[in-house]
mmCIF file of C-alpha atoms in Angstrom:
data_model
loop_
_atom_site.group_PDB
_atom_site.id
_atom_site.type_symbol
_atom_site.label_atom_id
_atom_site.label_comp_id
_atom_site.label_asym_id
_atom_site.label_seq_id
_atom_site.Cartn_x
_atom_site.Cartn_y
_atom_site.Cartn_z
ATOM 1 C CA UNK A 1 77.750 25.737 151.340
ATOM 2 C CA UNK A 2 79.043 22.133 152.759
ATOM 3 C CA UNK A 3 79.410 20.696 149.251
ATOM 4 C CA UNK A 4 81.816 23.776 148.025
ATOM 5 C CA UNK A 5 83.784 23.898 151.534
ATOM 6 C CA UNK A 6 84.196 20.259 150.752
ATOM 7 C CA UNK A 7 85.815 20.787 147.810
ATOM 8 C CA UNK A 8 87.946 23.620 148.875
ATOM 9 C CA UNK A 9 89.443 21.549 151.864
ATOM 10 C CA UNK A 10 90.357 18.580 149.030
ATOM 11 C CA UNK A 11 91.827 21.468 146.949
ATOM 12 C CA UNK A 12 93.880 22.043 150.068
ATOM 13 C CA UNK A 13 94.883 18.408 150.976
ATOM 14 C CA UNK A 14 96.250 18.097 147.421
ATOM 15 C CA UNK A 15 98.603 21.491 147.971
ATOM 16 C CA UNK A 16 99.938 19.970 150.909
ATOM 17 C CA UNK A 17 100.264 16.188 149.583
ATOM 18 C CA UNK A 18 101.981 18.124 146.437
ATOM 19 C CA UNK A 19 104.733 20.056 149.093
ATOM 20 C CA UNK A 20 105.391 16.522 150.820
ATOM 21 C CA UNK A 21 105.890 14.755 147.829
ATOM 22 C CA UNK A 22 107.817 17.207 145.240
ATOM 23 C CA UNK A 23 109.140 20.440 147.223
ATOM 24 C CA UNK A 24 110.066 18.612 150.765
ATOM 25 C CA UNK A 25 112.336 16.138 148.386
ATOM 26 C CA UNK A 26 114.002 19.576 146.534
ATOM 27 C CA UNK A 27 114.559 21.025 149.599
ATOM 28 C CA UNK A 28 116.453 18.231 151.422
ATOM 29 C CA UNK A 29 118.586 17.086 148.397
ATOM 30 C CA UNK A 30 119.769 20.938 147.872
ATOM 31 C CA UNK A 31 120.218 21.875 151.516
ATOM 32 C CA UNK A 32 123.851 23.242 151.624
ATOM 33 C CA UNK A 33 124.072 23.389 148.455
ATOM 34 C CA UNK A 34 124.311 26.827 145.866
ATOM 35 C CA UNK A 35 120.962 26.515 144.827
ATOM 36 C CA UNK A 36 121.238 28.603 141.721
ATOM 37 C CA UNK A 37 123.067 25.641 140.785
ATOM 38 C CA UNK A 38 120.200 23.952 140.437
ATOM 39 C CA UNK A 39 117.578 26.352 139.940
ATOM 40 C CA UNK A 40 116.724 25.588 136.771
ATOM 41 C CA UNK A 41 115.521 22.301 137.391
ATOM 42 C CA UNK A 42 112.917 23.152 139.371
ATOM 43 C CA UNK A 43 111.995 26.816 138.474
ATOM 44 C CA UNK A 44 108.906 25.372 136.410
ATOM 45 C CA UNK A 45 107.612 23.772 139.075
ATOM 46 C CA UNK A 46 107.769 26.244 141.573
ATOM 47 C CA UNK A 47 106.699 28.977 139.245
ATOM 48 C CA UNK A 48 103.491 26.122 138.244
ATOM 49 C CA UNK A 49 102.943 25.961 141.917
ATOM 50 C CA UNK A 50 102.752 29.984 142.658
ATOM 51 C CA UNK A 51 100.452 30.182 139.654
ATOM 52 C CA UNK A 52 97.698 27.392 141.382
ATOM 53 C CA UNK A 53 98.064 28.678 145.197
ATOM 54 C CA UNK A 54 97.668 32.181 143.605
ATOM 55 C CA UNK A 55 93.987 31.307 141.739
ATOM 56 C CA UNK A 56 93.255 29.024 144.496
ATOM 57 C CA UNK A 57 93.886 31.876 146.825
ATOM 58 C CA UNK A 58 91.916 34.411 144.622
ATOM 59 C CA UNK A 59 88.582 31.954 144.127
ATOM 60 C CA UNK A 60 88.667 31.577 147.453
ATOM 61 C CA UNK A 61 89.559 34.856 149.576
ATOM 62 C CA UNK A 62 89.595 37.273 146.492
ATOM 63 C CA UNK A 63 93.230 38.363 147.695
ATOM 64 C CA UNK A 64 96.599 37.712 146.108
ATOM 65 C CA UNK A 65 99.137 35.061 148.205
ATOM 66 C CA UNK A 66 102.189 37.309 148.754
ATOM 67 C CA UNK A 67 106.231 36.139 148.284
ATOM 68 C CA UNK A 68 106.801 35.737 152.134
ATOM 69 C CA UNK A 69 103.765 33.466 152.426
ATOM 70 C CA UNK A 70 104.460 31.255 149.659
ATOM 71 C CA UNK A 71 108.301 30.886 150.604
ATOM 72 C CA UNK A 72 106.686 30.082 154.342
ATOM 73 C CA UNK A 73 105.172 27.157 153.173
ATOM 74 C CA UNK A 74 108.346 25.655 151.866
ATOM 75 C CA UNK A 75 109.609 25.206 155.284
ATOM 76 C CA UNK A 76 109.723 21.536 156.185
ATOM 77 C CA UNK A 77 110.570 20.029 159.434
ATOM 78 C CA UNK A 78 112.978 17.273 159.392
ATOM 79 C CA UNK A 79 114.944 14.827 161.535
ATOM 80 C CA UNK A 80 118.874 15.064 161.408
ATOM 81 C CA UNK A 81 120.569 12.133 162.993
ATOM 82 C CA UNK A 82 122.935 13.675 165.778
ATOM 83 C CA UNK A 83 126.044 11.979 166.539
ATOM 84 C CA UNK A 84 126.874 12.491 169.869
ATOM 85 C CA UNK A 85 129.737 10.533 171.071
ATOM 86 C CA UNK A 86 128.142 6.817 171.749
ATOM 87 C CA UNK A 87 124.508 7.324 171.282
ATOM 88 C CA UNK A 88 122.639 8.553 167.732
ATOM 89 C CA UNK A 89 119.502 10.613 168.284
ATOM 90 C CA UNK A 90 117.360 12.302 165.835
ATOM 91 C CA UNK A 91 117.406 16.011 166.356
ATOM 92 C CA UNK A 92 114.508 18.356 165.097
ATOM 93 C CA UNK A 93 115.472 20.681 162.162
ATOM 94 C CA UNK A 94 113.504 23.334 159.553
ATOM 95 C CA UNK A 95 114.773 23.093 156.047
ATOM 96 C CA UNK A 96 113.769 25.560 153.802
ATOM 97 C CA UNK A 97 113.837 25.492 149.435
ATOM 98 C CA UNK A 98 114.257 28.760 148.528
ATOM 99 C CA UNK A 99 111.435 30.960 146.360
ATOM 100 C CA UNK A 100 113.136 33.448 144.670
ATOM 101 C CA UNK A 101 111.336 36.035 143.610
ATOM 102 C CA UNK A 102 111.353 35.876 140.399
ATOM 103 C CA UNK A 103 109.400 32.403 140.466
ATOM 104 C CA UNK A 104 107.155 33.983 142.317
ATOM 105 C CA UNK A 105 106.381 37.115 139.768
ATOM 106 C CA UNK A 106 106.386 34.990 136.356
ATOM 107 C CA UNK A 107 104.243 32.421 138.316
ATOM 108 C CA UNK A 108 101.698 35.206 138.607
ATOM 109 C CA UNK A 109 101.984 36.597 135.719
ATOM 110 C CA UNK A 110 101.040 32.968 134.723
ATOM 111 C CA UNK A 111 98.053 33.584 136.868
ATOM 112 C CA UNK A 112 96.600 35.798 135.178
ATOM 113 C CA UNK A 113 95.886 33.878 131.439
ATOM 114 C CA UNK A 114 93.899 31.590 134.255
ATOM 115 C CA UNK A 115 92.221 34.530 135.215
ATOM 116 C CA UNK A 116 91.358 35.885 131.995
ATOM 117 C CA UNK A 117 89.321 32.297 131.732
ATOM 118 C CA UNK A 118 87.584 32.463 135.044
ATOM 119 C CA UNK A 119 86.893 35.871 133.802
ATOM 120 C CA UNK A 120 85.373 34.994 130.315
ATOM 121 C CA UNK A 121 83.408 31.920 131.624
ATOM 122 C CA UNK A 122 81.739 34.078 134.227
ATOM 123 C CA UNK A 123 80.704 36.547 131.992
ATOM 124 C CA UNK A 124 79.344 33.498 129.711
ATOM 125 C CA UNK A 125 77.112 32.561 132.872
ATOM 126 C CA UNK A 126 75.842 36.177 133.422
ATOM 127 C CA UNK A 127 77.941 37.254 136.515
ATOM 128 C CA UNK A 128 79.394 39.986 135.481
ATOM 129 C CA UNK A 129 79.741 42.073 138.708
ATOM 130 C CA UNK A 130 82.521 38.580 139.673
ATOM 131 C CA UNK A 131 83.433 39.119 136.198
ATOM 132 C CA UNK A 132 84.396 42.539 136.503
ATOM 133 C CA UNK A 133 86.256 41.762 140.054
ATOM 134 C CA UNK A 134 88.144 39.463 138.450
ATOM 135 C CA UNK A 135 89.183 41.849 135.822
ATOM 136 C CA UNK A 136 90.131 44.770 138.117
ATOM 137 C CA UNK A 137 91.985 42.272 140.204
ATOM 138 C CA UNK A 138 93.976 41.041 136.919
ATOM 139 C CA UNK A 139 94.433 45.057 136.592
ATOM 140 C CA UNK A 140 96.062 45.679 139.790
ATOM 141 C CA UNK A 141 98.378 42.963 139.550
ATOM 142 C CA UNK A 142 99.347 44.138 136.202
ATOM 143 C CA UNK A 143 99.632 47.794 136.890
ATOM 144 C CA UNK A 144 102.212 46.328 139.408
ATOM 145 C CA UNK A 145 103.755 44.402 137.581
ATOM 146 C CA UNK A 146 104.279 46.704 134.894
ATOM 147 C CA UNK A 147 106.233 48.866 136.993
ATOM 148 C CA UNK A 148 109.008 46.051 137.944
ATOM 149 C CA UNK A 149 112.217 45.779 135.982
ATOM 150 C CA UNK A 150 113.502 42.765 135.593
ATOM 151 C CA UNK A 151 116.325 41.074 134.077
ATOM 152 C CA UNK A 152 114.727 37.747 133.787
ATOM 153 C CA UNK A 153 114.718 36.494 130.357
ATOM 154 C CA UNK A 154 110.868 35.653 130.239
ATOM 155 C CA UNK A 155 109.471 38.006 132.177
ATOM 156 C CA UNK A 156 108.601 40.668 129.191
ATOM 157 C CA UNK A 157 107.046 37.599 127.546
ATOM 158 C CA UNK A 158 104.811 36.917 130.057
ATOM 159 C CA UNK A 159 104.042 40.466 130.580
ATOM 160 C CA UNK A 160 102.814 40.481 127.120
ATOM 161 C CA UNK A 161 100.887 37.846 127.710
ATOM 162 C CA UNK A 162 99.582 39.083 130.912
ATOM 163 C CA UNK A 163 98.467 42.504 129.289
ATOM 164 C CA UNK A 164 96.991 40.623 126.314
ATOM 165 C CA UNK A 165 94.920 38.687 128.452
ATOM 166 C CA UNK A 166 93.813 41.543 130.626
ATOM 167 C CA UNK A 167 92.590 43.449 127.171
ATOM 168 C CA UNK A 168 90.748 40.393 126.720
ATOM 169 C CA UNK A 169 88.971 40.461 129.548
ATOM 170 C CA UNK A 170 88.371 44.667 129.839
ATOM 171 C CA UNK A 171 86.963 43.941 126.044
ATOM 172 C CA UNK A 172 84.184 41.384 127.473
ATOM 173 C CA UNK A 173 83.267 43.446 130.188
ATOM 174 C CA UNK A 174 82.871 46.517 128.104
ATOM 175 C CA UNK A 175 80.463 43.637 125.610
ATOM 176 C CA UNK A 176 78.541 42.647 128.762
ATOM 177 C CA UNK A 177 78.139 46.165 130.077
ATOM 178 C CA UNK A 178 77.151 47.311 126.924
ATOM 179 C CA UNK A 179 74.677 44.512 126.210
ATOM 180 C CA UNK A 180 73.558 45.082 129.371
ATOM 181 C CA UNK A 181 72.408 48.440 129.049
ATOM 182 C CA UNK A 182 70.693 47.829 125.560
ATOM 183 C CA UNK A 183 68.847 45.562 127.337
ATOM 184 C CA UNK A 184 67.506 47.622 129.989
ATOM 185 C CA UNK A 185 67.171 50.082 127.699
ATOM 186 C CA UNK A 186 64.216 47.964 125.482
#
C-alpha cells in the first residue's frame, strides 16, 4: 500500500535526520578520545535509539537489527582539514561512535515492553495469528537473552521486565486462543 510505504519512508527520514543531528555530533566531539569516559552521557540515547530501529525493523521486515548493523550506521563521513605545507585542503574521513554491546542488548530488552503493546493491541483488533508472531518473536529474543551473563548493572532489571512482559503477552494469546475455540465451538 502507497499510503503505509509513505509512512515507512518518513519513519526512515526521521532515523537518519536523528543520526545527523545527535550521533554525528557524539561521534566527532569524542573521536580520540577514551570513550568510556564519556559513555555515560550518551548510553540512554543510544540504548533509546536501538530500542526504535529494533521495532521499526520488526513492524517492518519481522526480523531483529543485529549489533554490527546498528554500529554500521554510526559511521559518518567527515572532512578533516589537511595541512600540507602552504595549501589547506579538506581530506575525506569515516568517524565512527562506538555501540557497545551492551547498549545494544538493554536497548532490546527495552524493545520488548514495546512489543508486548503491539502485541496486546493486535490481539484487541482480532489479529491474533500477528499477535502470536509477535509473541514468539519476543520469545526468541528472550530465550537469548536469558542465556547472556552480564555484568551490567541494569541488565537483570530489564530482563525482569522483559520476561514480565513476555508472560503478558503468552497470557493474551492463551485468552484469544481460548476464546477462540469457544467460539467455534457454539
Amino acid at each position: 500500500d502507497e499510503a503505509a510505504e509513505s509512512e515507512v519512508q518518513k519513519v526512515r527520514d526521521r532515523f537518519k535526520k536523528l543520526m545527523e543531528s545527535h550521533f554525528r555530533k557524539i561521534a566527532v566531539e569524542l573521536e580520540e578520545e577514551d570513550l568510556f569516559l564519556y559513555h555515560r552521557a550518551y548510553t540512554w540515547g543510544v540504548q533509546e535509539y536501538v530500542e526504535a530501529l529494533t521495532y521499526f525493523n520488526y513492524v517492518t521486515t519481522g526480523e531483529l537489527v543485529g549489533w554490527e548493523e546498528v554500529a554500521e550506521n554510526c559511521s559518518f563521513d567527515v572532512s578533516k582539514p589537511k595541512v600540507d605545507g602552504d595549501s589547506t585542503e579538506a581530506e575525506p574521513q569515516q568517524i565512527k561512535l562506538h555501540i557497545p554491546l551492551s547498549d545494544y542488548i538493554l536497548g532490546i530488552q527495552d524493545m520488548t515492553g514495546e512489543m508486548m503493546r503491539l502485541c496486546i493491541t493486535t490481539l484487541g483488533k482480532g489479529n491474533l495469528q500477528r499477535a502470536q508472531a509477535a509473541c514468539n518473536f519476543v520469545k526468541y529474543v528472550f530465550a537469548a537473552l536469558h542465556i547472556l551473563q552480564s555484568c551490567h548493572n541494569e541488565f537483570y532489571k530489564k530482563l525482569e521486565v522483559a520476561g514480565q512482559s513476555l508472560g503478558k503477552m503468552e497470557y493474551g494469546c492463551y485468552l484469544a486462543n481460548i476464546q477462540g475455540l469457544e467460539m467455534k465451538s457454539q
